[in-house]
Amino acid sequence: EPEVTQTPSHQVTQMGQEVILRCVPISNHLYFYWYRQILGQKVEFLVSFYNNEISEKSEIFDDQFSVERPDGSNFTLKIRSTKLEDSAMYFCASKTTGAYNSPLHFGNGTRLTVT
Amino acid sequence: SQELEQSPQSLIVQEGKNLTINCTSSKTLYGLYWYKQKYGEGLIFLMMLQKGGEEKSHEKITAKLDEKKQQSSLHITASQPSHAGIYLCGAVLTQGGSEKLVFGKGTKLTVNP
């Protein structure tokens, strides 16, 4: 069964450094998302992306964050200057359409640790 | 207050027992998703409910969305150790346009052999 793949599975970085988290969504999916989960807390929406542009973003997704679909398969999340509070599990997700009844499929996540 | 409340927060059952997890919203649920998460891993899609009164089953797991579309329940029949994990409900709470899912805090299920 096709799946969303994320790399790396674990990333350790120093505060102030830039990180890029990578995702390969399911191939026929058109809507792409990033969510995050701080340890012990809820899964939170960050951003949705469709047709090469951001369609919605949360308050968390400030100027330090950016997303890109550099080619036909990858979808990336960049954090420009990481802070300690960016430490979390970051999940990429994708679905075929924007409709409510289109299941959202998640990757296994990248655990980001900022020291 | 939380937009989506899950109960219970944790549940320990003996293998073979039935159990129910609830997800309650103060707003109308336009799409309700159930996921399972193992610690440190991704979210595995279980089921999606959209219509009031809808019920879906997959193997020994059944999910229902009540008629008023403000509560969903997940029922596991004859639980097995493989059912252990964290069950998350996620919902679309805004009609027309917003695609984001809001999640509950999760219910941690332990199944003792």
Short mmCIF file of C-alpha atoms in Angstrom, two decimals:
data_model
loop_
_atom_site.label_atom_id
_atom_site.label_comp_id
_atom_site.label_asym_id
_atom_site.label_seq_id
_atom_site.Cartn_x
_atom_site.Cartn_y
_atom_site.Cartn_z
CA GLU A 1 0.00 0.00 0.00
CA PRO A 2 1.40 3.45 -0.89
CA GLU A 3 2.57 5.50 2.04
CA VAL A 4 3.89 8.92 3.00
CA THR A 5 7.62 8.74 3.70
CA GLN A 6 9.60 11.20 5.81
CA THR A 7 13.31 11.73 6.24
CA PRO A 8 15.22 11.87 8.46
CA SER A 9 13.46 9.95 11.21
CA HIS A 10 15.42 11.89 13.82
CA GLN A 11 17.21 15.24 13.50
CA VAL A 12 19.29 16.89 16.18
CA THR A 13 20.27 20.51 15.66
CA GLN A 14 21.61 23.42 17.63
CA MET A 15 19.47 26.45 18.43
CA GLY A 16 19.66 29.03 15.66
CA GLN A 17 20.45 26.53 12.93
CA GLU A 18 18.31 25.94 9.88
CA VAL A 19 16.69 22.56 9.35
CA ILE A 20 14.85 21.06 6.40
CA LEU A 21 12.45 18.21 6.96
CA ARG A 22 11.62 16.16 3.91
CA CYS A 23 8.53 14.28 2.86
CA VAL A 24 7.46 12.26 -0.15
CA PRO A 25 3.64 12.27 -0.24
CA ILE A 26 1.61 9.50 -1.86
CA SER A 27 2.05 9.89 -5.60
CA ASN A 28 -1.50 10.72 -6.74
CA HIS A 29 -2.23 13.03 -3.81
CA LEU A 30 -2.69 16.74 -4.42
CA TYR A 31 -3.07 18.21 -0.91
CA PHE A 32 -0.15 18.31 1.47
CA TYR A 33 0.14 19.16 5.14
CA TRP A 34 2.51 19.53 8.03
CA TYR A 35 1.45 18.85 11.61
CA ARG A 36 3.54 18.71 14.74
CA GLN A 37 3.27 17.05 18.12
CA ILE A 38 5.24 18.35 21.08
CA LEU A 39 5.98 15.51 23.48
CA GLY A 40 2.93 14.75 25.59
CA GLN A 41 0.71 17.21 23.76
CA LYS A 42 -1.87 17.15 20.99
CA VAL A 43 -1.14 16.87 17.30
CA GLU A 44 -1.35 20.44 15.94
CA PHE A 45 -1.94 21.71 12.41
CA LEU A 46 0.84 23.83 10.93
CA VAL A 47 0.13 24.37 7.24
CA SER A 48 -1.72 23.07 4.21
CA PHE A 49 -0.43 23.32 0.64
CA TYR A 50 -2.18 22.90 -2.67
CA ASN A 51 -1.41 23.86 -6.24
CA ASN A 52 2.03 25.11 -5.24
CA GLU A 53 0.84 27.54 -2.64
CA ILE A 54 -0.11 27.67 1.01
CA SER A 55 -3.88 27.35 1.41
CA GLU A 56 -4.02 27.70 5.19
CA LYS A 57 -1.57 28.13 8.05
CA SER A 58 -1.82 28.24 11.82
CA GLU A 59 -0.50 30.83 14.25
CA ILE A 60 2.43 28.51 14.93
CA PHE A 61 3.56 28.79 11.30
CA ASP A 62 5.33 32.13 11.59
CA ASP A 63 8.02 33.71 9.39
CA GLN A 64 10.58 31.19 10.60
CA PHE A 65 8.73 28.42 8.78
CA SER A 66 8.41 27.83 5.07
CA VAL A 67 7.23 25.00 2.83
CA GLU A 68 8.16 24.07 -0.67
CA ARG A 69 7.44 21.47 -3.28
CA PRO A 70 10.72 21.70 -5.20
CA ASP A 71 9.88 18.94 -7.67
CA GLY A 72 7.05 16.57 -8.49
CA SER A 73 7.61 14.30 -5.52
CA ASN A 74 9.13 16.06 -2.51
CA PHE A 75 7.45 18.36 -0.01
CA THR A 76 9.69 20.12 2.49
CA LEU A 77 9.34 22.08 5.72
CA LYS A 78 12.13 24.52 6.52
CA ILE A 79 12.69 26.13 9.89
CA ARG A 80 15.04 29.04 9.38
CA SER A 81 16.42 29.58 12.86
CA THR A 82 15.40 26.85 15.26
CA LYS A 83 14.39 27.51 18.84
CA LEU A 84 14.28 25.11 21.77
CA GLU A 85 10.48 25.14 21.63
CA ASP A 86 10.57 23.82 18.05
CA SER A 87 11.55 20.43 19.45
CA ALA A 88 8.70 18.13 18.45
CA MET A 89 7.64 15.32 16.18
CA TYR A 90 6.79 16.74 12.76
CA PHE A 91 4.32 14.83 10.62
CA CYS A 92 3.78 15.22 6.91
CA ALA A 93 0.36 14.21 5.55
CA SER A 94 -1.32 14.08 2.19
CA LYS A 95 -4.68 13.34 0.60
CA THR A 96 -6.18 13.09 -2.85
CA THR A 97 -8.71 15.92 -2.65
CA GLY A 98 -9.64 18.71 -0.27
CA ALA A 99 -13.02 17.14 0.49
CA TYR A 100 -13.92 16.14 4.05
CA ASN A 101 -14.37 12.52 3.00
CA SER A 102 -10.87 12.22 1.58
CA PRO A 103 -8.74 10.35 4.16
CA LEU A 104 -5.63 12.13 5.39
CA HIS A 105 -2.61 9.84 5.41
CA PHE A 106 0.33 10.57 7.72
CA GLY A 107 4.00 9.69 7.53
CA ASN A 108 5.94 8.24 10.44
CA GLY A 109 7.28 11.62 11.42
CA THR A 110 10.62 13.32 11.99
CA ARG A 111 11.62 13.81 15.59
CA LEU A 112 13.35 17.18 15.80
CA THR A 113 15.50 17.87 18.84
CA VAL A 114 16.85 21.39 19.27
CA THR A 115 19.67 21.73 21.78
CA SER B 1 -11.73 24.56 26.92
CA GLN B 2 -10.69 21.83 24.53
CA GLU B 3 -12.37 21.73 21.11
CA LEU B 4 -12.28 17.96 21.08
CA GLU B 5 -12.48 16.02 24.32
CA GLN B 6 -11.53 12.38 24.39
CA SER B 7 -12.45 10.03 27.19
CA PRO B 8 -11.07 8.19 28.92
CA GLN B 9 -7.51 9.53 28.84
CA SER B 10 -6.22 6.02 29.42
CA LEU B 11 -7.68 2.57 29.55
CA ILE B 12 -6.30 -0.76 30.73
CA VAL B 13 -8.27 -3.84 29.76
CA GLN B 14 -7.80 -7.57 29.86
CA GLU B 15 -7.40 -9.31 26.52
CA GLY B 16 -10.77 -10.37 25.17
CA LYS B 17 -12.72 -7.54 26.76
CA ASN B 18 -14.73 -4.97 24.83
CA LEU B 19 -14.07 -1.27 25.22
CA THR B 20 -15.34 2.11 24.04
CA ILE B 21 -13.52 5.40 23.53
CA ASN B 22 -15.44 8.64 23.12
CA CYS B 23 -14.74 11.88 21.29
CA THR B 24 -16.95 14.88 22.05
CA SER B 25 -17.07 18.29 20.43
CA SER B 26 -18.89 21.49 21.33
CA LYS B 27 -19.14 22.21 17.60
CA THR B 28 -20.58 20.28 14.67
CA LEU B 29 -18.23 17.64 13.34
CA TYR B 30 -18.04 17.95 9.55
CA GLY B 31 -15.58 15.11 9.17
CA LEU B 32 -14.40 12.87 11.99
CA TYR B 33 -11.28 10.76 11.70
CA TRP B 34 -9.99 8.03 13.98
CA TYR B 35 -6.26 7.29 14.03
CA LYS B 36 -4.07 4.93 15.99
CA GLN B 37 -0.58 5.97 17.06
CA LYS B 38 2.12 3.86 18.60
CA TYR B 39 4.56 5.72 20.79
CA GLY B 40 7.03 7.69 18.70
CA GLU B 41 5.48 6.63 15.42
CA GLY B 42 3.09 7.99 12.84
CA LEU B 43 -0.68 8.09 12.78
CA ILE B 44 -2.37 5.12 11.18
CA PHE B 45 -5.71 5.97 9.57
CA LEU B 46 -8.53 3.79 10.88
CA MET B 47 -11.83 5.28 9.74
CA MET B 48 -13.55 8.46 8.66
CA LEU B 49 -17.15 9.40 9.40
CA GLN B 50 -19.06 12.23 7.84
CA LYS B 51 -22.78 11.72 8.06
CA GLY B 52 -24.84 11.87 11.23
CA GLY B 53 -25.76 8.35 12.32
CA GLU B 54 -23.00 6.82 10.22
CA GLU B 55 -21.30 3.68 11.46
CA LYS B 56 -18.24 1.96 10.00
CA SER B 57 -16.40 -1.19 10.91
CA HIS B 58 -12.98 -2.57 10.18
CA GLU B 59 -12.13 -5.97 11.61
CA LYS B 60 -13.02 -5.70 15.30
CA ILE B 61 -13.18 -1.91 15.44
CA THR B 62 -16.44 -0.01 14.96
CA ALA B 63 -16.84 3.75 14.91
CA LYS B 64 -20.07 5.74 15.05
CA LEU B 65 -20.95 9.38 14.58
CA ASP B 66 -24.08 10.42 16.45
CA GLU B 67 -27.09 11.98 14.72
CA LYS B 68 -26.28 15.47 15.96
CA LYS B 69 -22.71 15.10 14.67
CA GLN B 70 -21.11 16.24 17.90
CA GLN B 71 -19.87 12.96 19.31
CA SER B 72 -18.17 9.87 18.00
CA SER B 73 -17.38 6.59 19.68
CA LEU B 74 -14.85 3.91 18.84
CA HIS B 75 -15.67 0.42 20.01
CA ILE B 76 -13.26 -2.51 20.05
CA THR B 77 -14.69 -5.97 20.40
CA ALA B 78 -12.67 -8.80 21.98
CA SER B 79 -9.53 -6.66 22.40
CA GLN B 80 -6.10 -8.09 21.66
CA PRO B 81 -2.59 -6.92 22.62
CA SER B 82 -2.20 -5.71 19.01
CA HIS B 83 -4.91 -3.12 19.70
CA ALA B 84 -2.69 -1.38 22.23
CA GLY B 85 -1.66 2.17 21.36
CA ILE B 86 -2.93 5.72 21.46
CA TYR B 87 -6.24 6.38 19.72
CA LEU B 88 -6.73 9.87 18.39
CA CYS B 89 -9.82 11.51 17.04
CA GLY B 90 -9.37 14.36 14.59
CA ALA B 91 -12.12 16.52 13.19
CA VAL B 92 -12.96 19.20 10.68
CA LEU B 93 -14.86 21.76 12.74
CA THR B 94 -15.48 24.43 10.12
CA GLN B 95 -17.68 23.98 7.10
CA GLY B 96 -16.49 25.18 3.73
CA GLY B 97 -12.86 25.96 3.19
CA SER B 98 -10.92 24.98 6.26
CA GLU B 99 -9.08 21.74 5.67
CA LYS B 100 -7.26 21.42 8.94
CA LEU B 101 -7.92 18.67 11.42
CA VAL B 102 -8.21 19.49 15.10
CA PHE B 103 -7.14 16.59 17.30
CA GLY B 104 -8.09 15.37 20.71
CA LYS B 105 -5.44 14.56 23.31
CA GLY B 106 -5.74 10.85 22.66
CA THR B 107 -6.70 7.77 24.64
CA LYS B 108 -3.91 5.43 25.64
CA LEU B 109 -5.05 1.82 25.46
CA THR B 110 -3.20 -1.00 27.20
CA VAL B 111 -4.36 -4.57 26.63
CA ASN B 112 -3.03 -7.09 29.12
CA PRO B 113 -2.62 -10.69 27.93
#
